[in-house]
Amino acid sequence: MLAIVPEAARFRYLLAWTALAVLLCALPLFLSYSQKEILVFTTINVILVVSYRHLTLTGEWSLGHVVMMGCGAYGSALASKQLGLAVPLSMLTGGVCAALVGWLLSYPLFRMKGFYFLIGSFAAGEVIRLLWKRFRDPFGGPKGLKRVPGLEEFEFAGLRIDFFDPVPYYFFSLAVAIVCIWLLWRIERSPLGWSYHAVHWGDDLARSVGIPTRRLRRRAMVTASFFAGISGALLVHYVGTVNPSRFNVEEMVYVLTWAIVGGVATLYGPILGVVSLTIVNEIILREFGLDQWRPLFYGALLIASVLFLPKGLESLVAPARSMLSRLWTRSA
Amino acid sequence: MHELLLQTFLNATYAASYIALVAVGLVLIFGVMGVINFAHGELYMLGAYGVVAVYVGAQQSFLLAVAVGLMFVGLVGLLMERALFRPLRDNPLSGLVASIGLLLILQALAAIFFGVRMEHIPPVTQEVLRFSDGVSLPLQRLFVIVAAIVLLTGLWMFLKRTRFGWALRASAEDREAAQLQGISVTRIAQLAMVIGAGLAGVAGALTAPLVRVYPYMGHSVIVTVFIVIIVGGVGSLEGAVIAAIAYAFVHTFVTTFFDGVVADIVGLLLMLMVLVVRPTGLFGARDRA
């Protein structure tokens, strides 16, 4: 009898993961063309917001994270355009560029804490963004870079796969996203990840037992920047253009709200946040038309969610799961 | 060259005045409430639209329009305290997101009621004070400078000389200790929100004929003001005023002699340098924020 319970739980897990996998694969079938494009962007944003949460593990909130995404985008675009690297390689280069910029910025920024870090990171990001805007060579100035090469099409089992189409690109970015999330999950569950938690919840205590808190914060920022850079590289090779205003503070505010509305205590919290807010903003509110009213509803939704769900959407998951398992045992 | 320097000096003084008004309001709100009000630029925008509605729309006097702007924005501040910041008092990040939500709502409302195109507001007076060839100060700008000096001095007297001011500074210093002394923290929070929002509203109303008025005008203001309050040290009113003056002068001079983007970069780099040397700003306490 005792052995049966974990067996049943494992079966339920397997079932839930299979259902999720089927859903993710079947999703493009139900969507219109523009909704498929939104699906691609949402997948890319999932990487961005999960990497953002990785930075917040150490307790600091940044307003410069989309600029790290931009470093990846510009780095990858330049690597493929100017150096002629193959696109998958240039994407990695973009991630490395972002990680390098994150590493450089982490030295001055982690002298600050709290609100100072928040605004300091914004300022540092804004300086980088203004440099893209100011220097036409090589960044293209305010208009940015155009005609960035996309992923090459290839033949697979007689099927021609063209990455300008949203559906193949969705599956490509989904695969990248899964790898990124898995890596970030492994880091969080490693001793390094546990010391991030220590840095967050007991800064002085952690330091007193010999944990180098500032170095760990820097490491978290470099890791988070790398994955943000990957998401930017994914974006630029799909859209084909990149310009400085794509990475301004308004975009950053969206990332911040996704993370907080979803909740950052768990890995799936921010994913819930970005997916549900994107569905509401881009699909449901867009259906109603009334483009002028859209920000109004979105703003009201943000306020309602922090007032009535202070721990984020993720706090709904545990009750929902226990309710489902109760239903399951009752029917079994 | 001499004239150009003098003219730039006057322009910088004008910029410093309205930046200081907005920044001091934001610092006051942060000090008492502990939340960063992201919607502060939109309060400035509302003040400007108060002038659009009363002065341009209803053809009333400019002074009345400024008074209406002040009271209306103060009232909005009071509502924000009650509806958003009081329930979220112990949760600064949620307060931040709530104020972002409000920012979107206010922008959308302004766009719906007034449209997204720029408003044209005729200046109250076309008169210009001429000091010499090439050095002049439009009277409208002088109004802003005088109003900023009067209002900020008044606020300073209020904070240092009156019992309410004492109570307000006490609860900004330590909320619990203030509560133990019998100070109603809620009442003080309301007061701080009304004053803070009102200052932003006045700044918006007074500068409305001088700047481009449109629903998204708060954005550039909030960015500037964030830099200013960080450099001054979050929670320090004196720091905010001094940083506003410093930033306005650096920015105006670099804009005049190079260009706007370079001025932005220089301003941000200076701010980062200040923070690297003093991670809590020029006048910030060590353990705040």
mmCIF file of N, CA and C in Angstrom, chain A residues 61 63 108-109 111-124 126-127 130-131 133-135 248-250 253-254 256-257 260-261 292-293 295-300 302-303 305-307 310, chain B residues 30 36 38 83-84 87-88 91 93-94 96-98 100-102 104-105 108-109 111-112 116 219 223 226 229-230 233-234 259 261-262 264-265 268-269 271-272 275-277 279-281 284 288-289:
data_model
loop_
_atom_site.group_PDB
_atom_site.id
_atom_site.type_symbol
_atom_site.label_atom_id
_atom_site.label_comp_id
_atom_site.label_asym_id
_atom_site.label_seq_id
_atom_site.Cartn_x
_atom_site.Cartn_y
_atom_site.Cartn_z
ATOM 1 N N TRP A 61 17.073 43.998 -7.299
ATOM 2 C CA TRP A 61 16.211 44.165 -8.474
ATOM 3 C C TRP A 61 16.860 45.152 -9.413
ATOM 4 N N LEU A 63 16.992 47.411 -13.074
ATOM 5 C CA LEU A 63 16.190 48.006 -14.158
ATOM 6 C C LEU A 63 17.006 48.062 -15.438
ATOM 7 N N PRO A 108 30.867 48.376 -10.517
ATOM 8 C CA PRO A 108 30.341 49.570 -9.841
ATOM 9 C C PRO A 108 28.966 49.342 -9.211
ATOM 10 N N LEU A 109 28.104 48.551 -9.870
ATOM 11 C CA LEU A 109 26.705 48.502 -9.428
ATOM 12 C C LEU A 109 26.532 47.838 -8.073
ATOM 13 N N ARG A 111 28.231 48.004 -5.544
ATOM 14 C CA ARG A 111 28.512 48.818 -4.371
ATOM 15 C C ARG A 111 27.210 49.357 -3.788
ATOM 16 N N MET A 112 26.156 49.338 -4.615
ATOM 17 C CA MET A 112 24.871 49.904 -4.176
ATOM 18 C C MET A 112 23.926 48.782 -3.785
ATOM 19 N N LYS A 113 22.863 49.198 -3.099
ATOM 20 C CA LYS A 113 21.861 48.223 -2.665
ATOM 21 C C LYS A 113 20.476 48.804 -2.838
ATOM 22 N N GLY A 114 19.478 47.923 -2.879
ATOM 23 C CA GLY A 114 18.081 48.346 -2.826
ATOM 24 C C GLY A 114 17.720 49.322 -3.926
ATOM 25 N N PHE A 115 17.100 50.428 -3.502
ATOM 26 C CA PHE A 115 16.627 51.423 -4.453
ATOM 27 C C PHE A 115 17.783 52.021 -5.245
ATOM 28 N N TYR A 116 18.946 52.174 -4.585
ATOM 29 C CA TYR A 116 20.103 52.729 -5.277
ATOM 30 C C TYR A 116 20.553 51.796 -6.390
ATOM 31 N N PHE A 117 20.522 50.498 -6.110
ATOM 32 C CA PHE A 117 20.896 49.543 -7.159
ATOM 33 C C PHE A 117 19.905 49.609 -8.300
ATOM 34 N N LEU A 118 18.626 49.696 -7.949
ATOM 35 C CA LEU A 118 17.561 49.751 -8.959
ATOM 36 C C LEU A 118 17.818 50.888 -9.939
ATOM 37 N N ILE A 119 18.032 52.096 -9.391
ATOM 38 C CA ILE A 119 18.213 53.252 -10.265
ATOM 39 C C ILE A 119 19.615 53.257 -10.876
ATOM 40 N N GLY A 120 20.606 52.786 -10.112
ATOM 41 C CA GLY A 120 21.953 52.697 -10.663
ATOM 42 C C GLY A 120 21.993 51.787 -11.877
ATOM 43 N N SER A 121 21.311 50.642 -11.801
ATOM 44 C CA SER A 121 21.309 49.721 -12.935
ATOM 45 C C SER A 121 20.562 50.333 -14.115
ATOM 46 N N PHE A 122 19.514 51.103 -13.796
ATOM 47 C CA PHE A 122 18.804 51.792 -14.876
ATOM 48 C C PHE A 122 19.745 52.761 -15.585
ATOM 49 N N ALA A 123 20.504 53.531 -14.783
ATOM 50 C CA ALA A 123 21.396 54.534 -15.370
ATOM 51 C C ALA A 123 22.468 53.870 -16.225
ATOM 52 N N ALA A 124 23.051 52.790 -15.695
ATOM 53 C CA ALA A 124 24.096 52.110 -16.446
ATOM 54 C C ALA A 124 23.543 51.581 -17.765
ATOM 55 N N GLU A 126 20.956 52.705 -19.364
ATOM 56 C CA GLU A 126 20.597 53.829 -20.223
ATOM 57 C C GLU A 126 21.832 54.394 -20.925
ATOM 58 N N VAL A 127 22.974 54.399 -20.221
ATOM 59 C CA VAL A 127 24.208 54.878 -20.864
ATOM 60 C C VAL A 127 24.529 54.002 -22.075
ATOM 61 N N LEU A 130 22.109 54.719 -24.866
ATOM 62 C CA LEU A 130 22.380 56.000 -25.527
ATOM 63 C C LEU A 130 23.625 55.907 -26.407
ATOM 64 N N LEU A 131 24.586 55.043 -26.016
ATOM 65 C CA LEU A 131 25.763 54.852 -26.876
ATOM 66 C C LEU A 131 25.343 54.216 -28.194
ATOM 67 N N LYS A 133 22.579 54.638 -29.575
ATOM 68 C CA LYS A 133 21.831 55.659 -30.297
ATOM 69 C C LYS A 133 22.788 56.682 -30.908
ATOM 70 N N ARG A 134 23.871 56.972 -30.188
ATOM 71 C CA ARG A 134 24.769 58.047 -30.594
ATOM 72 C C ARG A 134 25.711 57.595 -31.707
ATOM 73 N N PHE A 135 26.205 56.343 -31.637
ATOM 74 C CA PHE A 135 27.240 55.922 -32.562
ATOM 75 C C PHE A 135 26.658 55.148 -33.730
ATOM 76 N N ASN A 248 14.185 50.161 -24.133
ATOM 77 C CA ASN A 248 14.102 51.302 -23.212
ATOM 78 C C ASN A 248 13.410 50.900 -21.919
ATOM 79 N N VAL A 249 13.261 51.864 -21.025
ATOM 80 C CA VAL A 249 12.804 51.537 -19.674
ATOM 81 C C VAL A 249 11.354 51.053 -19.672
ATOM 82 N N GLU A 250 10.571 51.444 -20.690
ATOM 83 C CA GLU A 250 9.187 50.943 -20.728
ATOM 84 C C GLU A 250 9.157 49.428 -20.901
ATOM 85 N N VAL A 253 9.980 47.911 -17.669
ATOM 86 C CA VAL A 253 8.866 47.936 -16.732
ATOM 87 C C VAL A 253 7.957 46.733 -16.969
ATOM 88 N N TYR A 254 7.793 46.358 -18.239
ATOM 89 C CA TYR A 254 6.991 45.156 -18.509
ATOM 90 C C TYR A 254 7.629 43.926 -17.873
ATOM 91 N N LEU A 256 9.588 43.778 -15.320
ATOM 92 C CA LEU A 256 9.425 43.883 -13.871
ATOM 93 C C LEU A 256 8.009 43.459 -13.453
ATOM 94 N N THR A 257 7.010 43.930 -14.183
ATOM 95 C CA THR A 257 5.640 43.587 -13.794
ATOM 96 C C THR A 257 5.360 42.110 -14.030
ATOM 97 N N ILE A 260 6.843 40.379 -10.992
ATOM 98 C CA ILE A 260 6.189 40.597 -9.700
ATOM 99 C C ILE A 260 4.768 40.059 -9.702
ATOM 100 N N VAL A 261 4.056 40.237 -10.813
ATOM 101 C CA VAL A 261 2.694 39.700 -10.857
ATOM 102 C C VAL A 261 2.727 38.175 -10.795
ATOM 103 N N GLN A 292 -6.944 52.534 -27.372
ATOM 104 C CA GLN A 292 -6.623 53.555 -26.377
ATOM 105 C C GLN A 292 -6.905 53.083 -24.955
ATOM 106 N N TRP A 293 -7.864 52.198 -24.802
ATOM 107 C CA TRP A 293 -8.260 51.762 -23.468
ATOM 108 C C TRP A 293 -7.396 50.630 -22.949
ATOM 109 N N PRO A 295 -4.052 50.194 -22.309
ATOM 110 C CA PRO A 295 -3.187 50.438 -21.154
ATOM 111 C C PRO A 295 -3.960 50.656 -19.863
ATOM 112 N N LEU A 296 -5.171 51.225 -19.999
ATOM 113 C CA LEU A 296 -5.982 51.473 -18.808
ATOM 114 C C LEU A 296 -6.358 50.163 -18.126
ATOM 115 N N PHE A 297 -6.828 49.205 -18.922
ATOM 116 C CA PHE A 297 -7.192 47.918 -18.330
ATOM 117 C C PHE A 297 -5.966 47.190 -17.797
ATOM 118 N N TYR A 298 -4.882 47.278 -18.555
ATOM 119 C CA TYR A 298 -3.653 46.609 -18.133
ATOM 120 C C TYR A 298 -3.174 47.174 -16.797
ATOM 121 N N GLY A 299 -3.223 48.514 -16.685
ATOM 122 C CA GLY A 299 -2.818 49.151 -15.435
ATOM 123 C C GLY A 299 -3.711 48.736 -14.281
ATOM 124 N N ALA A 300 -5.022 48.715 -14.523
ATOM 125 C CA ALA A 300 -5.957 48.311 -13.472
ATOM 126 C C ALA A 300 -5.683 46.870 -13.046
ATOM 127 N N LEU A 302 -2.773 45.331 -13.158
ATOM 128 C CA LEU A 302 -1.560 45.313 -12.340
ATOM 129 C C LEU A 302 -1.890 45.677 -10.899
ATOM 130 N N ILE A 303 -2.671 46.754 -10.741
ATOM 131 C CA ILE A 303 -3.013 47.197 -9.394
ATOM 132 C C ILE A 303 -3.801 46.115 -8.674
ATOM 133 N N SER A 305 -3.824 42.972 -9.167
ATOM 134 C CA SER A 305 -3.065 41.766 -8.853
ATOM 135 C C SER A 305 -2.146 41.988 -7.650
ATOM 136 N N VAL A 306 -1.535 43.178 -7.510
ATOM 137 C CA VAL A 306 -0.694 43.350 -6.316
ATOM 138 C C VAL A 306 -1.531 43.562 -5.063
ATOM 139 N N LEU A 307 -2.753 44.100 -5.235
ATOM 140 C CA LEU A 307 -3.591 44.297 -4.052
ATOM 141 C C LEU A 307 -4.186 42.988 -3.565
ATOM 142 N N PRO A 310 -0.965 39.355 -3.323
ATOM 143 C CA PRO A 310 0.344 39.936 -2.995
ATOM 144 C C PRO A 310 1.506 38.969 -3.203
ATOM 145 N N PHE B 30 8.644 59.360 -0.756
ATOM 146 C CA PHE B 30 9.460 58.193 -0.427
ATOM 147 C C PHE B 30 9.802 58.166 1.056
ATOM 148 N N ILE B 36 8.498 53.964 -3.934
ATOM 149 C CA ILE B 36 8.946 54.794 -5.041
ATOM 150 C C ILE B 36 7.739 55.026 -5.925
ATOM 151 N N PHE B 38 6.389 55.651 -9.072
ATOM 152 C CA PHE B 38 6.723 55.696 -10.494
ATOM 153 C C PHE B 38 5.780 56.616 -11.255
ATOM 154 N N ALA B 83 -5.926 54.288 -1.728
ATOM 155 C CA ALA B 83 -6.251 53.104 -2.528
ATOM 156 C C ALA B 83 -5.046 52.201 -2.756
ATOM 157 N N LEU B 84 -3.840 52.782 -2.853
ATOM 158 C CA LEU B 84 -2.694 51.955 -3.235
ATOM 159 C C LEU B 84 -1.666 51.805 -2.124
ATOM 160 N N PRO B 87 -2.674 50.144 1.654
ATOM 161 C CA PRO B 87 -2.731 48.673 1.730
ATOM 162 C C PRO B 87 -1.383 48.005 1.455
ATOM 163 N N LEU B 88 -0.501 48.675 0.717
ATOM 164 C CA LEU B 88 0.758 48.032 0.315
ATOM 165 C C LEU B 88 1.942 48.568 1.116
ATOM 166 N N ASN B 91 5.234 46.627 1.621
ATOM 167 C CA ASN B 91 5.662 45.878 0.457
ATOM 168 C C ASN B 91 6.100 46.821 -0.652
ATOM 169 N N LEU B 93 7.995 46.676 -3.282
ATOM 170 C CA LEU B 93 7.974 46.258 -4.690
ATOM 171 C C LEU B 93 6.561 46.254 -5.243
ATOM 172 N N SER B 94 5.597 45.802 -4.417
ATOM 173 C CA SER B 94 4.203 45.847 -4.868
ATOM 174 C C SER B 94 3.754 47.289 -5.047
ATOM 175 N N LEU B 96 5.604 49.699 -5.967
ATOM 176 C CA LEU B 96 6.192 50.119 -7.237
ATOM 177 C C LEU B 96 5.320 49.672 -8.411
ATOM 178 N N VAL B 97 4.918 48.396 -8.393
ATOM 179 C CA VAL B 97 4.099 47.890 -9.501
ATOM 180 C C VAL B 97 2.748 48.596 -9.533
ATOM 181 N N ALA B 98 2.167 48.840 -8.339
ATOM 182 C CA ALA B 98 0.884 49.537 -8.311
ATOM 183 C C ALA B 98 1.020 50.930 -8.915
ATOM 184 N N ILE B 100 3.152 51.801 -11.163
ATOM 185 C CA ILE B 100 3.293 51.622 -12.613
ATOM 186 C C ILE B 100 1.911 51.427 -13.241
ATOM 187 N N GLY B 101 1.065 50.651 -12.552
ATOM 188 C CA GLY B 101 -0.304 50.468 -13.041
ATOM 189 C C GLY B 101 -1.029 51.792 -13.132
ATOM 190 N N LEU B 102 -0.884 52.613 -12.099
ATOM 191 C CA LEU B 102 -1.550 53.915 -12.089
ATOM 192 C C LEU B 102 -1.022 54.801 -13.215
ATOM 193 N N LEU B 104 0.028 53.882 -16.127
ATOM 194 C CA LEU B 104 -0.619 53.490 -17.384
ATOM 195 C C LEU B 104 -2.045 54.023 -17.444
ATOM 196 N N ILE B 105 -2.750 53.949 -16.296
ATOM 197 C CA ILE B 105 -4.136 54.409 -16.275
ATOM 198 C C ILE B 105 -4.208 55.909 -16.543
ATOM 199 N N ALA B 108 -3.479 56.730 -20.125
ATOM 200 C CA ALA B 108 -4.587 56.350 -21.001
ATOM 201 C C ALA B 108 -5.738 57.334 -20.849
ATOM 202 N N LEU B 109 -6.035 57.747 -19.611
ATOM 203 C CA LEU B 109 -7.132 58.696 -19.392
ATOM 204 C C LEU B 109 -6.836 60.025 -20.088
ATOM 205 N N ALA B 111 -4.960 60.470 -22.663
ATOM 206 C CA ALA B 111 -5.053 60.268 -24.109
ATOM 207 C C ALA B 111 -6.511 60.199 -24.551
ATOM 208 N N ILE B 112 -7.374 59.598 -23.709
ATOM 209 C CA ILE B 112 -8.778 59.457 -24.091
ATOM 210 C C ILE B 112 -9.495 60.806 -24.038
ATOM 211 N N VAL B 116 -3.874 62.334 -28.142
ATOM 212 C CA VAL B 116 -2.442 62.173 -27.962
ATOM 213 C C VAL B 116 -1.637 63.302 -28.596
ATOM 214 N N HIS B 219 7.350 61.004 -18.805
ATOM 215 C CA HIS B 219 8.426 60.016 -18.877
ATOM 216 C C HIS B 219 9.803 60.642 -18.691
ATOM 217 N N VAL B 223 12.500 60.266 -15.297
ATOM 218 C CA VAL B 223 13.870 59.769 -15.429
ATOM 219 C C VAL B 223 14.842 60.768 -14.798
ATOM 220 N N PHE B 226 14.436 60.818 -10.962
ATOM 221 C CA PHE B 226 15.038 59.655 -10.308
ATOM 222 C C PHE B 226 16.540 59.869 -10.138
ATOM 223 N N ILE B 229 17.091 62.452 -7.280
ATOM 224 C CA ILE B 229 16.899 62.044 -5.885
ATOM 225 C C ILE B 229 17.928 61.003 -5.463
ATOM 226 N N ILE B 230 18.431 60.228 -6.435
ATOM 227 C CA ILE B 230 19.469 59.253 -6.100
ATOM 228 C C ILE B 230 20.775 59.957 -5.775
ATOM 229 N N GLY B 233 20.622 61.550 -2.489
ATOM 230 C CA GLY B 233 20.454 60.642 -1.366
ATOM 231 C C GLY B 233 18.967 60.505 -1.093
ATOM 232 N N VAL B 234 18.425 59.291 -1.286
ATOM 233 C CA VAL B 234 16.982 59.110 -1.182
ATOM 234 C C VAL B 234 16.518 59.515 0.211
ATOM 235 N N ASP B 259 25.497 68.204 -27.447
ATOM 236 C CA ASP B 259 24.111 67.980 -27.842
ATOM 237 C C ASP B 259 23.373 67.215 -26.745
ATOM 238 N N VAL B 261 21.928 64.214 -26.442
ATOM 239 C CA VAL B 261 22.255 62.826 -26.102
ATOM 240 C C VAL B 261 23.532 62.772 -25.263
ATOM 241 N N VAL B 262 24.535 63.570 -25.659
ATOM 242 C CA VAL B 262 25.779 63.619 -24.877
ATOM 243 C C VAL B 262 25.478 64.104 -23.463
ATOM 244 N N ASP B 264 22.717 63.717 -21.787
ATOM 245 C CA ASP B 264 22.129 62.603 -21.034
ATOM 246 C C ASP B 264 23.209 61.646 -20.550
ATOM 247 N N ILE B 265 24.132 61.304 -21.472
ATOM 248 C CA ILE B 265 25.181 60.349 -21.109
ATOM 249 C C ILE B 265 26.040 60.909 -19.982
ATOM 250 N N LEU B 268 24.185 60.819 -16.647
ATOM 251 C CA LEU B 268 24.091 59.467 -16.085
ATOM 252 C C LEU B 268 25.444 58.991 -15.559
ATOM 253 N N LEU B 269 26.520 59.304 -16.315
ATOM 254 C CA LEU B 269 27.837 58.862 -15.869
ATOM 255 C C LEU B 269 28.232 59.561 -14.573
ATOM 256 N N MET B 271 26.218 60.619 -12.323
ATOM 257 C CA MET B 271 25.435 59.994 -11.268
ATOM 258 C C MET B 271 26.058 58.674 -10.828
ATOM 259 N N LEU B 272 26.471 57.863 -11.814
ATOM 260 C CA LEU B 272 27.094 56.582 -11.459
ATOM 261 C C LEU B 272 28.372 56.813 -10.667
ATOM 262 N N LEU B 275 27.595 57.592 -7.185
ATOM 263 C CA LEU B 275 27.136 56.403 -6.461
ATOM 264 C C LEU B 275 28.273 55.436 -6.172
ATOM 265 N N VAL B 276 29.251 55.380 -7.061
ATOM 266 C CA VAL B 276 30.369 54.477 -6.802
ATOM 267 C C VAL B 276 31.160 54.983 -5.598
ATOM 268 N N VAL B 277 31.337 56.310 -5.525
ATOM 269 C CA VAL B 277 32.081 56.862 -4.397
ATOM 270 C C VAL B 277 31.224 56.842 -3.135
ATOM 271 N N PRO B 279 27.793 55.188 -2.154
ATOM 272 C CA PRO B 279 26.685 54.336 -2.620
ATOM 273 C C PRO B 279 25.308 54.747 -2.098
ATOM 274 N N THR B 280 25.210 55.663 -1.167
ATOM 275 C CA THR B 280 23.880 56.101 -0.737
ATOM 276 C C THR B 280 23.659 57.577 -1.047
ATOM 277 N N GLY B 281 24.288 58.064 -2.095
ATOM 278 C CA GLY B 281 24.047 59.435 -2.509
ATOM 279 C C GLY B 281 24.801 60.435 -1.658
ATOM 280 N N GLY B 284 22.536 60.930 1.682
ATOM 281 C CA GLY B 284 21.719 59.816 2.148
ATOM 282 C C GLY B 284 22.301 59.196 3.402
ATOM 283 N N ARG B 288 19.483 53.632 5.014
ATOM 284 C CA ARG B 288 18.159 53.792 4.401
ATOM 285 C C ARG B 288 18.088 53.035 3.079
ATOM 286 N N ALA B 289 16.873 52.863 2.581
ATOM 287 C CA ALA B 289 16.557 52.290 1.287
ATOM 288 C C ALA B 289 16.851 50.802 1.137
#
